[in-house]
PDB file of C-alpha atoms in Angstrom:
ATOM      1  CA  UNK H  11       1.760  -9.388  -1.898  1.00 50.00           C
ATOM      2  CA  UNK H  12       0.219 -12.364  -0.628  1.00 46.00           C
ATOM      3  CA  UNK H  13       1.075 -14.199  -3.867  1.00 44.00           C
ATOM      4  CA  UNK H  14       4.497 -13.039  -3.592  1.00 42.00           C
ATOM      5  CA  UNK H  15       4.975 -14.096  -0.206  1.00 43.00           C
ATOM      6  CA  UNK H  16       3.334 -17.531  -0.898  1.00 44.00           C
ATOM      7  CA  UNK H  17       5.753 -18.031  -3.887  1.00 41.00           C
ATOM      8  CA  UNK H  18       8.576 -16.954  -1.599  1.00 40.00           C
ATOM      9  CA  UNK H  19       7.685 -19.641   0.889  1.00 41.00           C
ATOM     10  CA  UNK H  20       7.300 -22.411  -1.618  1.00 42.00           C
ATOM     11  CA  UNK H  21      11.193 -22.413  -2.056  1.00 39.00           C
ATOM     12  CA  UNK H  22      12.018 -23.084   1.522  1.00 40.00           C
ATOM     13  CA  UNK H  23      12.183 -26.812   1.572  1.00 40.00           C
ATOM     14  CA  UNK H  24      15.686 -26.778   3.160  1.00 37.00           C
ATOM     15  CA  UNK H  25      17.766 -29.197   5.302  1.00 41.00           C
ATOM     16  CA  UNK H  26      17.373 -28.380   9.009  1.00 41.00           C
ATOM     17  CA  UNK H  27      19.298 -31.533   9.867  1.00 42.00           C
ATOM     18  CA  UNK H  28      22.322 -30.490   7.916  1.00 44.00           C
ATOM     19  CA  UNK H  29      22.285 -27.123   9.817  1.00 50.00           C
ATOM     20  CA  UNK H  30      21.987 -28.793  13.312  1.00 47.00           C
ATOM     21  CA  UNK H  31      24.702 -31.251  12.620  1.00 47.00           C
ATOM     22  CA  UNK H  32      27.200 -28.654  11.253  1.00 48.00           C
ATOM     23  CA  UNK H  33      26.456 -26.374  14.440  1.00 44.00           C
ATOM     24  CA  UNK H  34      26.631 -29.285  16.849  1.00 45.00           C
ATOM     25  CA  UNK H  35      29.971 -30.507  15.337  1.00 43.00           C
ATOM     26  CA  UNK H  36      31.511 -26.912  15.881  1.00 48.00           C
ATOM     27  CA  UNK H  37      31.753 -24.402  18.754  1.00 61.00           C
ATOM     28  CA  UNK H  38      28.882 -22.709  20.178  1.00 65.00           C
ATOM     29  CA  UNK H  39      27.297 -20.508  17.636  1.00 83.00           C
ATOM     30  CA  UNK H  40      24.245 -19.713  15.443  1.00 91.00           C
ATOM     31  CA  UNK H  41      23.730 -20.771  11.939  1.00 93.00           C
ATOM     32  CA  UNK H  42      20.977 -20.593   9.314  1.00 94.00           C
ATOM     33  CA  UNK H  43      19.987 -20.996   5.670  1.00 94.00           C
ATOM     34  CA  UNK H  44      19.451 -17.610   4.227  1.00 92.00           C
ATOM     35  CA  UNK H  45      18.523 -16.155   0.700  1.00 89.00           C
ATOM     36  CA  UNK H  46      21.500 -14.245  -0.592  1.00 76.00           C
ATOM     37  CA  UNK H  47      20.655 -10.421  -1.340  1.00 67.00           C
ATOM     38  CA  UNK H  48      23.522 -10.134  -3.683  1.00 63.00           C
ATOM     39  CA  UNK H  49      22.247 -12.850  -5.912  1.00 52.00           C
ATOM     40  CA  UNK H  50      19.506 -11.144  -7.907  1.00 55.00           C
ATOM     41  CA  UNK H  51      21.732  -8.099  -8.118  1.00 52.00           C
ATOM     42  CA  UNK H  52      24.632  -9.802  -9.911  1.00 54.00           C
ATOM     43  CA  UNK H  53      22.756 -12.475 -11.908  1.00 52.00           C
ATOM     44  CA  UNK H  54      19.476 -10.575 -12.831  1.00 54.00           C
ATOM     45  CA  UNK H  55      17.914 -14.015 -11.783  1.00 54.00           C
ATOM     46  CA  UNK H  56      14.215 -14.050 -10.818  1.00 57.00           C
ATOM     47  CA  UNK H  57      14.985 -16.896  -8.168  1.00 63.00           C
ATOM     48  CA  UNK H  58      16.334 -16.904  -4.964  1.00 70.00           C
ATOM     49  CA  UNK H  59      19.886 -18.462  -3.884  1.00 79.00           C
ATOM     50  CA  UNK H  60      20.004 -19.845  -0.181  1.00 85.00           C
ATOM     51  CA  UNK H  61      23.418 -20.247   1.439  1.00 89.00           C
ATOM     52  CA  UNK H  62      24.607 -21.273   4.843  1.00 90.00           C
ATOM     53  CA  UNK H  63      24.763 -18.104   6.916  1.00 89.00           C
ATOM     54  CA  UNK H  64      27.179 -17.488   9.972  1.00 90.00           C
ATOM     55  CA  UNK H  65      28.050 -14.265  11.560  1.00 92.00           C
ATOM     56  CA  UNK H  66      31.346 -12.875  12.179  1.00 90.00           C
ATOM     57  CA  UNK H  67      30.312 -11.561  15.704  1.00 88.00           C
ATOM     58  CA  UNK H  68      27.340 -12.279  17.823  1.00 90.00           C
ATOM     59  CA  UNK H  69      26.121 -11.323  21.394  1.00 90.00           C
ATOM     60  CA  UNK H  70      23.309 -12.466  23.459  1.00 89.00           C
ATOM     61  CA  UNK H  71      21.863 -10.770  26.604  1.00 90.00           C
ATOM     62  CA  UNK H  72      19.029 -11.426  28.967  1.00 87.00           C
ATOM     63  CA  UNK H  73      17.479  -8.358  30.359  1.00 83.00           C
ATOM     64  CA  UNK H  74      15.279  -8.248  33.676  1.00 77.00           C
ATOM     65  CA  UNK H  75      15.591 -12.115  33.632  1.00 78.00           C
ATOM     66  CA  UNK H  76      12.867 -12.416  30.948  1.00 84.00           C
ATOM     67  CA  UNK H  77      13.735 -10.746  27.812  1.00 88.00           C
ATOM     68  CA  UNK H  78      16.307 -12.449  25.473  1.00 89.00           C
ATOM     69  CA  UNK H  79      18.237 -10.114  22.916  1.00 93.00           C
ATOM     70  CA  UNK H  80      20.432 -11.540  20.209  1.00 94.00           C
ATOM     71  CA  UNK H  81      22.647  -9.523  17.838  1.00 94.00           C
ATOM     72  CA  UNK H  82      24.576 -11.183  15.117  1.00 94.00           C
ATOM     73  CA  UNK H  83      26.755  -9.338  12.443  1.00 94.00           C
ATOM     74  CA  UNK H  84      28.655  -9.736   9.253  1.00 90.00           C
ATOM     75  CA  UNK H  85      30.928  -6.829   7.732  1.00 90.00           C
ATOM     76  CA  UNK H  86      27.767  -5.533   5.865  1.00 91.00           C
ATOM     77  CA  UNK H  87      24.681  -6.878   7.669  1.00 93.00           C
ATOM     78  CA  UNK H  88      23.247  -7.250  11.211  1.00 95.00           C
ATOM     79  CA  UNK H  89      20.446  -9.844  12.374  1.00 96.00           C
ATOM     80  CA  UNK H  90      18.592  -9.309  15.600  1.00 96.00           C
ATOM     81  CA  UNK H  91      16.048 -11.316  17.621  1.00 95.00           C
ATOM     82  CA  UNK H  92      14.023 -10.221  20.689  1.00 95.00           C
ATOM     83  CA  UNK H  93      12.269 -13.047  22.243  1.00 94.00           C
ATOM     84  CA  UNK H  94      10.858 -13.616  25.766  1.00 90.00           C
ATOM     85  CA  UNK H  95      13.422 -15.680  28.115  1.00 87.00           C
ATOM     86  CA  UNK H  96      11.944 -18.756  29.444  1.00 78.00           C
ATOM     87  CA  UNK H  97      14.602 -21.085  30.275  1.00 71.00           C
ATOM     88  CA  UNK H  98      12.961 -22.288  33.318  1.00 68.00           C
ATOM     89  CA  UNK H  99      12.074 -25.785  34.430  1.00 67.00           C
ATOM     90  CA  UNK H 100       8.375 -26.890  33.572  1.00 66.00           C
ATOM     91  CA  UNK H 101       7.969 -23.533  31.509  1.00 72.00           C
ATOM     92  CA  UNK H 102       4.840 -24.286  29.661  1.00 76.00           C
ATOM     93  CA  UNK H 103       5.643 -21.720  26.725  1.00 82.00           C
ATOM     94  CA  UNK H 104       8.582 -22.491  24.713  1.00 87.00           C
ATOM     95  CA  UNK H 105       7.770 -21.168  21.345  1.00 92.00           C
ATOM     96  CA  UNK H 106       6.988 -17.828  20.223  1.00 94.00           C
ATOM     97  CA  UNK H 107       5.755 -16.381  16.913  1.00 95.00           C
ATOM     98  CA  UNK H 108       7.486 -13.475  15.450  1.00 96.00           C
ATOM     99  CA  UNK H 109       5.364 -10.279  14.828  1.00 95.00           C
ATOM    100  CA  UNK H 110       5.628  -6.623  14.549  1.00 94.00           C
ATOM    101  CA  UNK H 111       8.901  -4.979  15.786  1.00 93.00           C
ATOM    102  CA  UNK H 112       7.751  -2.709  18.567  1.00 88.00           C
ATOM    103  CA  UNK H 113       8.754  -1.282  21.836  1.00 79.00           C
ATOM    104  CA  UNK H 114       8.265  -3.761  24.536  1.00 69.00           C
ATOM    105  CA  UNK H 115       5.963  -2.916  27.365  1.00 69.00           C
ATOM    106  CA  UNK H 116       4.401  -4.355  30.372  1.00 65.00           C
ATOM    107  CA  UNK H 117       1.221  -4.932  28.169  1.00 70.00           C
ATOM    108  CA  UNK H 118       3.212  -6.638  25.460  1.00 70.00           C
ATOM    109  CA  UNK H 119       6.183  -8.218  27.153  1.00 72.00           C
ATOM    110  CA  UNK H 120       5.752 -11.515  25.404  1.00 81.00           C
ATOM    111  CA  UNK H 121       6.409  -9.973  22.144  1.00 90.00           C
ATOM    112  CA  UNK H 122       8.938 -11.534  19.836  1.00 94.00           C
ATOM    113  CA  UNK H 123      10.379 -10.344  16.694  1.00 96.00           C
ATOM    114  CA  UNK H 124      13.431 -10.433  14.159  1.00 97.00           C
ATOM    115  CA  UNK H 125      15.076  -7.658  12.065  1.00 97.00           C
ATOM    116  CA  UNK H 126      17.879  -7.685   9.597  1.00 96.00           C
ATOM    117  CA  UNK H 127      19.681  -4.546   8.320  1.00 96.00           C
ATOM    118  CA  UNK H 128      21.719  -4.308   5.198  1.00 95.00           C
ATOM    119  CA  UNK H 129      24.753  -1.942   5.305  1.00 95.00           C
ATOM    120  CA  UNK H 130      26.952   0.094   2.743  1.00 93.00           C
ATOM    121  CA  UNK H 131      30.055  -1.605   2.554  1.00 88.00           C
ATOM    122  CA  UNK H 132      32.235   1.606   2.529  1.00 90.00           C
ATOM    123  CA  UNK H 133      30.239   4.064   4.597  1.00 91.00           C
ATOM    124  CA  UNK H 134      28.237   1.565   6.850  1.00 92.00           C
ATOM    125  CA  UNK H 135      25.152   3.495   5.862  1.00 96.00           C
ATOM    126  CA  UNK H 136      21.918   1.577   6.266  1.00 97.00           C
ATOM    127  CA  UNK H 137      20.604   0.825   3.003  1.00 96.00           C
ATOM    128  CA  UNK H 138      17.618  -1.523   3.831  1.00 96.00           C
ATOM    129  CA  UNK H 139      15.868  -2.691   6.888  1.00 97.00           C
ATOM    130  CA  UNK H 140      13.863  -6.156   6.939  1.00 97.00           C
ATOM    131  CA  UNK H 141      11.378  -6.789   9.550  1.00 97.00           C
ATOM    132  CA  UNK H 142       9.054  -9.607  10.748  1.00 97.00           C
ATOM    133  CA  UNK H 143       5.345  -8.438  10.958  1.00 95.00           C
ATOM    134  CA  UNK H 144       1.900  -9.612  11.832  1.00 92.00           C
ATOM    135  CA  UNK H 145       0.797  -9.086   8.293  1.00 92.00           C
ATOM    136  CA  UNK H 146       3.281 -11.489   6.791  1.00 93.00           C
ATOM    137  CA  UNK H 147       1.879 -15.132   6.575  1.00 88.00           C
ATOM    138  CA  UNK H 148       4.147 -17.448   8.556  1.00 91.00           C
ATOM    139  CA  UNK H 149       6.474 -14.737   9.686  1.00 95.00           C
ATOM    140  CA  UNK H 150       8.657 -17.146  11.776  1.00 97.00           C
ATOM    141  CA  UNK H 151       8.846 -18.862  15.084  1.00 97.00           C
ATOM    142  CA  UNK H 152      11.366 -19.263  17.912  1.00 96.00           C
ATOM    143  CA  UNK H 153      11.615 -22.426  19.903  1.00 95.00           C
ATOM    144  CA  UNK H 154      13.850 -23.028  22.914  1.00 93.00           C
ATOM    145  CA  UNK H 155      15.226 -26.629  23.100  1.00 91.00           C
ATOM    146  CA  UNK H 156      13.975 -28.554  26.034  1.00 87.00           C
ATOM    147  CA  UNK H 157      15.702 -28.209  29.448  1.00 84.00           C
ATOM    148  CA  UNK H 158      17.490 -31.513  29.103  1.00 85.00           C
ATOM    149  CA  UNK H 159      19.396 -29.899  26.144  1.00 88.00           C
ATOM    150  CA  UNK H 160      20.283 -26.670  27.822  1.00 87.00           C
ATOM    151  CA  UNK H 161      23.580 -25.931  29.256  1.00 89.00           C
ATOM    152  CA  UNK H 162      23.481 -23.298  32.079  1.00 87.00           C
ATOM    153  CA  UNK H 163      24.704 -19.948  31.175  1.00 87.00           C
ATOM    154  CA  UNK H 164      23.892 -20.693  27.454  1.00 91.00           C
ATOM    155  CA  UNK H 165      20.873 -20.857  24.954  1.00 91.00           C
ATOM    156  CA  UNK H 166      20.131 -23.556  22.513  1.00 94.00           C
ATOM    157  CA  UNK H 167      17.191 -22.942  20.368  1.00 95.00           C
ATOM    158  CA  UNK H 168      15.697 -23.218  16.802  1.00 97.00           C
ATOM    159  CA  UNK H 169      14.154 -20.637  14.716  1.00 97.00           C
ATOM    160  CA  UNK H 170      12.911 -19.313  11.298  1.00 97.00           C
ATOM    161  CA  UNK H 171      12.078 -15.912  10.067  1.00 97.00           C
ATOM    162  CA  UNK H 172      10.596 -14.281   7.200  1.00 96.00           C
ATOM    163  CA  UNK H 173      11.079 -10.529   6.918  1.00 96.00           C
ATOM    164  CA  UNK H 174       9.718  -7.839   4.430  1.00 96.00           C
ATOM    165  CA  UNK H 175      11.950  -5.087   3.332  1.00 95.00           C
ATOM    166  CA  UNK H 176      11.385  -1.452   4.366  1.00 96.00           C
ATOM    167  CA  UNK H 177      13.367   1.760   3.546  1.00 97.00           C
ATOM    168  CA  UNK H 178      15.892   2.622   6.318  1.00 96.00           C
ATOM    169  CA  UNK H 179      15.694   5.878   8.349  1.00 93.00           C
ATOM    170  CA  UNK H 180      17.381   8.554   6.448  1.00 94.00           C
ATOM    171  CA  UNK H 181      16.626   6.881   3.092  1.00 97.00           C
ATOM    172  CA  UNK H 182      16.086  10.449   1.437  1.00 96.00           C
ATOM    173  CA  UNK H 183      19.620  10.981   2.115  1.00 96.00           C
ATOM    174  CA  UNK H 184      21.126   8.011   0.406  1.00 97.00           C
ATOM    175  CA  UNK H 185      22.930   8.590  -2.984  1.00 96.00           C
ATOM    176  CA  UNK H 186      21.275   7.572  -6.229  1.00 96.00           C
ATOM    177  CA  UNK H 187      23.416   4.602  -6.357  1.00 95.00           C
ATOM    178  CA  UNK H 188      22.621   3.454  -2.869  1.00 95.00           C
ATOM    179  CA  UNK H 189      18.869   3.921  -3.648  1.00 95.00           C
ATOM    180  CA  UNK H 190      19.278   1.837  -6.885  1.00 92.00           C
ATOM    181  CA  UNK H 191      20.925  -0.767  -4.776  1.00 91.00           C
ATOM    182  CA  UNK H 192      17.921  -0.910  -2.487  1.00 93.00           C
ATOM    183  CA  UNK H 193      15.564  -1.411  -5.332  1.00 90.00           C
ATOM    184  CA  UNK H 194      17.517  -4.338  -6.249  1.00 86.00           C
ATOM    185  CA  UNK H 195      17.480  -6.301  -3.116  1.00 88.00           C
ATOM    186  CA  UNK H 196      15.014  -9.107  -2.701  1.00 87.00           C
ATOM    187  CA  UNK H 197      11.654  -7.899  -1.179  1.00 90.00           C
ATOM    188  CA  UNK H 198      11.798 -10.616   1.462  1.00 91.00           C
ATOM    189  CA  UNK H 199      14.606 -11.977   3.588  1.00 94.00           C
ATOM    190  CA  UNK H 200      14.295 -15.474   4.920  1.00 94.00           C
ATOM    191  CA  UNK H 201      16.320 -17.214   7.649  1.00 96.00           C
ATOM    192  CA  UNK H 202      15.468 -20.855   7.542  1.00 95.00           C
ATOM    193  CA  UNK H 203      16.388 -23.881   9.700  1.00 95.00           C
ATOM    194  CA  UNK H 204      18.023 -21.529  12.019  1.00 96.00           C
ATOM    195  CA  UNK H 205      20.042 -23.258  15.090  1.00 96.00           C
ATOM    196  CA  UNK H 206      21.322 -21.481  18.231  1.00 94.00           C
ATOM    197  CA  UNK H 207      23.676 -23.901  19.887  1.00 94.00           C
ATOM    198  CA  UNK H 208      24.866 -23.437  23.581  1.00 92.00           C
ATOM    199  CA  UNK H 209      25.503 -19.626  22.914  1.00 91.00           C
ATOM    200  CA  UNK H 210      26.826 -18.109  26.129  1.00 90.00           C
ATOM    201  CA  UNK H 211      24.553 -15.538  27.532  1.00 86.00           C
ATOM    202  CA  UNK H 212      25.576 -12.265  29.449  1.00 84.00           C
ATOM    203  CA  UNK H 213      23.187  -9.947  31.628  1.00 76.00           C
ATOM    204  CA  UNK H 214      21.906  -6.971  29.806  1.00 64.00           C
ATOM    205  CA  UNK H 215      20.065  -3.883  30.992  1.00 58.00           C
TER     206      UNK H 215
END
């Protein structure tokens, strides 16, 4: 597994500057370079194809003034982040390493993680779940931009996330075709050179 992850990370020399420029020249949004889960299935290729990823819908919320949640969706996928919210002057901690996807408590309120879900195009059934984990070498980092680059009521940040594939809840109820699709999906999902640029934040519970 370590060799697989190591080989996977070697292909990630991608252009952050291009993503940053494209985002800052457009509307407030999120953008990243992401390996296409359909590429191996359609081409039987052993390598990975990275493409620019933008969601059709996204939502950012801050709960209890100290937890940042983001959900970004396309027609068949959903990417989610959970990070401590620290947009305060002179905040010493501005970067957080992604780890296991766990329920946040008072004892681990500084936990940060990312996950990605692949859905069936017709039924919207979950076909696969990718999650960051402490066991993954270089699982990812989320970094808030400094205060001078922040606009009140919005978030600007950079991130990357490497997530490993897991069977979704209810896997046993998937059809044979859906299970075959799961097996063909990449073992790792990678969001590289991610940029969140001035995305509006709403209050959450």
